[in-house]
Amino acid sequence: MILSPSLLSADFSRLGEEAAALEAAGVPWLHLDVMDGAFVPNISFGPPVIRALRPRCGLFFDVHLMVEEAGRYLEAFAEAGADLLVIHAEAVRHAHRCLGRIHDLGLRAGLALDPGTDIAAARWLAPDLDMLLIMGVDPGFSGQSFIPQTVAKVRAAREALDAWGRADVPVEVDGGVCLENVAALSEAGADILVSGSAFFRSASYAAGLAAFAAAARSGPSPQTQRRPGLDAAQAWRHAAPASQQKGK
Ligand code: DX5
Ligand code: ZN
């Protein structure tokens, strides 16, 4: 399991120190929630904040674009230092073109699905995906309650990716993830877990990371240990800087 804490729940008055502290605690990824006030009813931050954080840490930047027609901003996010750009199936008219442009920029490309969007939305994009994000809440805010049927959806997403010949594509879950559902999500096939409010409630970042890791291991069948998608995602942050890579 890879933990990707959401910066949305960090202290906005000292984001640079927060990013450095997360890295020092051993956190591998940082989830950056970009909200435009149009696709979702909230506004967060954009490329300038990501650009300012880039020199402050070596975390893998997992950028979640809750933005209408995010294709308009891909170059700006690449230039700011994103490693992975995740677009929403519901917010872009031409997803295949967007994913291709993300790859052309040398970054990893992910697709996010809202709770009401069927996994079939990813079917014909599967050859072009580096990651599939399953939302556990309707996007827009931290601290919302986890939608329980997300566990079954994660299992179905894992099975579908495997059936589509993409066992190497990791599944990320975002929204409402907490210590109470980490075991079930890991067992169902989640490779990357995003956490905002639950993680930032931890006594310390190191304690939070340890608690999430222990909860992931406590599931009935720790499938995560043998999933190629997890290996692929873990390797990304040790690979050459995304800007020096082409495609996957
Ligand atoms: C929701 C965001 C999430 C959010 C997660 O729209 O995409 O990343 O910050 O926060 P929690 O874990 O509190 O649901
Ligand atoms: Zn998010």
Tab-separated table of C-alpha atoms and ligand atoms in Angstrom:
chain	number	residue	atom	x	y	z
A	1	MET	CA	0.000	0.000	0.000
A	2	ILE	CA	1.175	3.492	-0.859
A	3	LEU	CA	-0.175	6.303	1.305
A	4	SER	CA	-0.820	9.596	-0.471
A	5	PRO	CA	-1.848	12.184	2.148
A	6	SER	CA	-4.014	14.978	0.794
A	7	LEU	CA	-2.469	18.391	1.247
A	8	LEU	CA	-6.010	19.773	1.486
A	9	SER	CA	-6.036	18.813	5.176
A	10	ALA	CA	-2.597	20.303	5.944
A	11	ASP	CA	-1.949	23.711	7.482
A	12	PHE	CA	-2.338	26.093	4.516
A	13	SER	CA	-0.315	28.803	6.280
A	14	ARG	CA	2.837	26.653	6.135
A	15	LEU	CA	2.559	24.251	3.225
A	16	GLY	CA	6.300	24.066	2.533
A	17	GLU	CA	7.044	22.917	6.073
A	18	GLU	CA	4.151	20.471	5.916
A	19	ALA	CA	5.491	18.857	2.738
A	20	ALA	CA	9.000	18.598	4.200
A	21	ALA	CA	7.647	17.115	7.445
A	22	LEU	CA	5.618	14.510	5.555
A	23	GLU	CA	8.710	13.463	3.625
A	24	ALA	CA	10.818	13.318	6.783
A	25	ALA	CA	8.194	11.013	8.341
A	26	GLY	CA	8.618	8.559	5.452
A	27	VAL	CA	5.478	9.376	3.494
A	28	PRO	CA	6.064	8.416	-0.180
A	29	TRP	CA	3.474	10.437	-2.133
A	30	LEU	CA	1.668	13.748	-1.788
A	31	HIS	CA	-1.883	14.100	-3.113
A	32	LEU	CA	-2.589	17.603	-4.423
A	33	ASP	CA	-6.291	18.402	-4.817
A	34	VAL	CA	-6.908	21.040	-7.461
A	35	MET	CA	-10.501	22.338	-7.369
A	36	ASP	CA	-11.903	24.897	-9.772
A	37	GLY	CA	-15.242	25.896	-8.236
A	38	ALA	CA	-16.982	24.634	-11.397
A	39	PHE	CA	-16.587	20.847	-11.626
A	40	VAL	CA	-16.700	20.780	-7.822
A	41	PRO	CA	-18.262	23.345	-5.469
A	42	ASN	CA	-14.975	24.392	-3.886
A	43	ILE	CA	-11.793	26.217	-4.872
A	44	SER	CA	-8.384	25.095	-3.585
A	45	PHE	CA	-5.101	25.949	-5.343
A	46	GLY	CA	-3.400	25.660	-8.702
A	47	PRO	CA	0.001	25.453	-10.403
A	48	PRO	CA	1.718	28.285	-8.441
A	49	VAL	CA	1.320	26.438	-5.136
A	50	ILE	CA	2.614	23.193	-6.642
A	51	ARG	CA	5.562	25.038	-8.200
A	52	ALA	CA	6.416	26.565	-4.806
A	53	LEU	CA	6.306	23.160	-3.098
A	54	ARG	CA	8.414	21.335	-5.687
A	55	PRO	CA	11.843	22.441	-4.359
A	56	ARG	CA	10.756	21.817	-0.769
A	57	CYS	CA	10.495	18.010	-0.992
A	58	GLY	CA	11.126	14.967	-3.163
A	59	LEU	CA	7.665	13.479	-2.672
A	60	PHE	CA	5.911	11.982	-5.695
A	61	PHE	CA	3.332	14.619	-6.690
A	62	ASP	CA	-0.028	12.947	-7.320
A	63	VAL	CA	-2.124	15.786	-8.761
A	64	HIS	CA	-5.893	15.285	-8.749
A	65	LEU	CA	-7.491	17.678	-11.237
A	66	MET	CA	-11.088	18.357	-10.176
A	67	VAL	CA	-11.292	20.830	-13.020
A	68	GLU	CA	-13.599	21.289	-16.007
A	69	GLU	CA	-11.655	20.597	-19.205
A	70	ALA	CA	-8.363	20.100	-17.400
A	71	GLY	CA	-6.734	19.793	-20.820
A	72	ARG	CA	-6.417	23.586	-20.780
A	73	TYR	CA	-3.915	23.441	-17.926
A	74	LEU	CA	-1.796	20.322	-18.456
A	75	GLU	CA	1.341	22.214	-19.528
A	76	ALA	CA	1.056	24.505	-16.496
A	77	PHE	CA	0.870	21.559	-14.094
A	78	ALA	CA	3.732	19.758	-15.821
A	79	GLU	CA	5.883	22.872	-15.626
A	80	ALA	CA	4.952	23.273	-11.938
A	81	GLY	CA	6.435	19.850	-11.125
A	82	ALA	CA	3.598	17.319	-11.137
A	83	ASP	CA	4.601	13.664	-11.508
A	84	LEU	CA	1.136	12.195	-12.101
A	85	LEU	CA	-1.863	14.091	-13.501
A	86	VAL	CA	-5.304	12.596	-12.842
A	87	ILE	CA	-8.241	13.828	-14.919
A	88	HIS	CA	-11.917	13.159	-14.201
A	89	ALA	CA	-13.920	11.100	-16.702
A	90	GLU	CA	-16.907	13.361	-15.940
A	91	ALA	CA	-15.051	16.638	-16.521
A	92	VAL	CA	-13.243	16.212	-19.818
A	93	ARG	CA	-14.958	15.868	-23.169
A	94	HIS	CA	-12.064	14.032	-24.846
A	95	ALA	CA	-10.260	11.921	-22.267
A	96	HIS	CA	-8.103	9.958	-24.681
A	97	ARG	CA	-6.615	13.136	-26.101
A	98	CYS	CA	-5.921	14.468	-22.580
A	99	LEU	CA	-4.197	11.267	-21.469
A	100	GLY	CA	-2.028	11.324	-24.590
A	101	ARG	CA	-1.004	14.918	-23.963
A	102	ILE	CA	-0.081	14.092	-20.365
A	103	HIS	CA	2.205	11.352	-21.680
A	104	ASP	CA	3.650	13.699	-24.282
A	105	LEU	CA	4.603	15.989	-21.391
A	106	GLY	CA	6.559	13.106	-19.849
A	107	LEU	CA	4.162	12.536	-16.929
A	108	ARG	CA	2.093	9.610	-15.683
A	109	ALA	CA	-1.604	9.796	-16.552
A	110	GLY	CA	-4.531	8.737	-14.375
A	111	LEU	CA	-8.306	8.658	-14.742
A	112	ALA	CA	-10.659	9.359	-11.821
A	113	LEU	CA	-14.215	8.045	-11.568
A	114	ASP	CA	-16.881	9.654	-9.379
A	115	PRO	CA	-18.966	7.285	-7.219
A	116	GLY	CA	-21.787	7.314	-9.772
A	117	THR	CA	-19.567	6.587	-12.776
A	118	ASP	CA	-19.301	2.973	-13.841
A	119	ILE	CA	-15.921	1.293	-14.302
A	120	ALA	CA	-16.923	0.776	-17.932
A	121	ALA	CA	-15.978	4.451	-18.462
A	122	ALA	CA	-12.348	3.311	-18.258
A	123	ARG	CA	-12.730	0.314	-20.586
A	124	TRP	CA	-11.539	1.829	-23.859
A	125	LEU	CA	-9.001	4.074	-22.170
A	126	ALA	CA	-7.275	1.194	-20.367
A	127	PRO	CA	-4.339	0.965	-22.821
A	128	ASP	CA	-3.569	4.636	-22.095
A	129	LEU	CA	-3.791	4.594	-18.291
A	130	ASP	CA	-1.043	4.545	-15.685
A	131	MET	CA	-3.498	4.654	-12.776
A	132	LEU	CA	-7.239	4.390	-12.052
A	133	LEU	CA	-8.661	6.474	-9.202
A	134	ILE	CA	-11.903	5.319	-7.587
A	135	MET	CA	-13.596	8.062	-5.573
A	136	GLY	CA	-15.034	7.063	-2.206
A	137	VAL	CA	-17.071	10.301	-2.010
A	138	ASP	CA	-18.354	12.841	-4.498
A	139	PRO	CA	-15.355	15.152	-4.868
A	140	GLY	CA	-15.178	18.666	-3.473
A	141	PHE	CA	-14.386	18.493	0.224
A	142	SER	CA	-12.312	16.637	2.776
A	143	GLY	CA	-14.004	15.014	5.740
A	144	GLN	CA	-16.988	13.479	3.959
A	145	SER	CA	-18.321	10.035	4.867
A	146	PHE	CA	-17.050	7.054	2.891
A	147	ILE	CA	-19.622	5.549	0.525
A	148	PRO	CA	-19.611	1.848	1.544
A	149	GLN	CA	-20.214	0.347	-1.894
A	150	THR	CA	-16.821	1.764	-2.924
A	151	VAL	CA	-15.193	-1.423	-1.566
A	152	ALA	CA	-17.102	-3.560	-4.080
A	153	LYS	CA	-16.318	-1.040	-6.816
A	154	VAL	CA	-12.588	-1.239	-6.061
A	155	ARG	CA	-12.735	-5.026	-6.326
A	156	ALA	CA	-14.590	-4.744	-9.642
A	157	ALA	CA	-12.075	-2.179	-10.914
A	158	ARG	CA	-9.152	-4.475	-10.047
A	159	GLU	CA	-10.816	-7.417	-11.769
A	160	ALA	CA	-11.671	-5.313	-14.810
A	161	LEU	CA	-8.137	-3.960	-15.222
A	162	ASP	CA	-6.761	-7.497	-14.944
A	163	ALA	CA	-9.278	-8.713	-17.538
A	164	TRP	CA	-8.339	-5.830	-19.849
A	165	GLY	CA	-4.683	-6.905	-19.727
A	166	ARG	CA	-3.664	-4.096	-17.363
A	167	ALA	CA	-2.646	-5.924	-14.182
A	168	ASP	CA	0.171	-3.378	-14.030
A	169	VAL	CA	-2.199	-0.426	-13.520
A	170	PRO	CA	-2.554	0.488	-9.842
A	171	VAL	CA	-5.883	1.432	-8.270
A	172	GLU	CA	-6.060	4.492	-6.028
A	173	VAL	CA	-8.930	5.253	-3.649
A	174	ASP	CA	-9.707	8.808	-2.541
A	175	GLY	CA	-12.349	10.196	-0.215
A	176	GLY	CA	-13.435	8.983	3.191
A	177	VAL	CA	-10.467	6.625	3.573
A	178	CYS	CA	-9.782	5.992	7.266
A	179	LEU	CA	-8.291	3.332	9.549
A	180	GLU	CA	-11.675	1.570	9.708
A	181	ASN	CA	-11.849	0.853	5.962
A	182	VAL	CA	-8.165	0.526	4.996
A	183	ALA	CA	-8.078	-3.264	5.487
A	184	ALA	CA	-11.178	-3.836	3.356
A	185	LEU	CA	-9.941	-1.506	0.620
A	186	SER	CA	-6.495	-3.119	0.525
A	187	GLU	CA	-7.997	-6.574	0.395
A	188	ALA	CA	-10.311	-5.480	-2.431
A	189	GLY	CA	-7.319	-4.358	-4.467
A	190	ALA	CA	-6.481	-0.744	-3.613
A	191	ASP	CA	-2.785	-0.048	-4.158
A	192	ILE	CA	-2.699	3.656	-3.280
A	193	LEU	CA	-4.775	5.201	-0.511
A	194	VAL	CA	-5.392	8.936	-0.297
A	195	SER	CA	-6.229	10.321	3.101
A	196	GLY	CA	-6.992	13.862	4.173
A	197	SER	CA	-8.862	14.332	7.424
A	198	ALA	CA	-8.156	10.878	8.911
A	199	PHE	CA	-4.396	11.005	8.328
A	200	PHE	CA	-3.979	14.590	9.502
A	201	ARG	CA	-5.779	13.721	12.754
A	202	SER	CA	-2.881	11.379	13.651
A	203	ALA	CA	-0.710	12.220	16.656
A	204	SER	CA	2.245	12.599	14.267
A	205	TYR	CA	2.850	11.968	10.579
A	206	ALA	CA	5.106	8.999	11.362
A	207	ALA	CA	2.426	7.535	13.650
A	208	GLY	CA	-0.233	8.078	10.996
A	209	LEU	CA	1.852	6.370	8.333
A	210	ALA	CA	2.539	3.408	10.639
A	211	ALA	CA	-1.138	3.097	11.570
A	212	PHE	CA	-2.287	3.093	7.935
A	213	ALA	CA	0.397	0.549	6.980
A	214	ALA	CA	-0.562	-1.735	9.871
A	215	ALA	CA	-4.253	-1.470	9.015
A	216	ALA	CA	-3.535	-2.343	5.361
A	217	ARG	CA	-1.615	-5.445	6.435
A	218	SER	CA	-4.374	-6.570	8.776
A	219	GLY	CA	-6.800	-7.449	5.965
A	220	PRO	CA	-7.861	-11.067	5.411
A	221	SER	CA	-5.712	-11.457	2.298
A	222	PRO	CA	-2.806	-9.049	1.790
A	223	GLN	CA	-3.043	-9.144	-2.000
A	224	THR	CA	-1.127	-5.899	-2.204
A	225	GLN	CA	2.101	-7.800	-1.630
A	226	ARG	CA	1.881	-9.529	-4.989
A	227	ARG	CA	0.187	-6.994	-7.231
A	228	PRO	CA	2.270	-5.752	-10.154
A	229	GLY	CA	0.347	-2.477	-10.104
A	230	LEU	CA	1.678	-1.726	-6.651
A	231	ASP	CA	5.230	-2.526	-7.720
A	232	ALA	CA	4.834	-0.220	-10.699
A	233	ALA	CA	3.529	2.638	-8.570
A	234	GLN	CA	6.258	2.171	-5.972
A	235	ALA	CA	8.891	2.269	-8.684
A	236	TRP	CA	7.635	5.581	-10.100
A	237	ARG	CA	9.011	7.740	-7.357
A	238	HIS	CA	12.456	6.214	-7.659
A	239	ALA	CA	12.511	6.534	-11.432
A	240	ALA	CA	14.162	9.403	-13.285
A	241	PRO	CA	12.347	12.737	-12.963
A	242	ALA	CA	9.121	12.525	-14.916
A	243	SER	CA	10.168	15.447	-17.103
A	244	GLN	CA	13.017	13.295	-18.432
A	245	GLN	CA	10.782	10.363	-19.300
A	246	LYS	CA	8.526	9.685	-22.207
A	247	GLY	CA	5.266	7.838	-21.739
A	248	LYS	CA	4.983	4.999	-19.261
B	1	DX5	C1	-12.101	15.154	-2.179
B	1	DX5	C2	-10.616	15.169	-2.437
B	1	DX5	C3	-9.917	14.296	-1.500
B	1	DX5	C4	-10.004	14.750	-0.066
B	1	DX5	C5	-9.809	13.578	0.826
B	1	DX5	O1	-12.753	15.904	-3.117
B	1	DX5	O2	-10.347	14.762	-3.754
B	1	DX5	O3	-8.573	14.076	-1.876
B	1	DX5	O4	-9.059	15.742	0.239
B	1	DX5	O5	-10.134	13.953	2.125
B	1	DX5	P1	-10.748	12.896	3.150
B	1	DX5	O6	-9.736	11.804	3.291
B	1	DX5	O7	-10.920	13.704	4.395
B	1	DX5	O8	-12.036	12.417	2.554
B	2	ZN	ZN	-8.280	14.008	-4.193
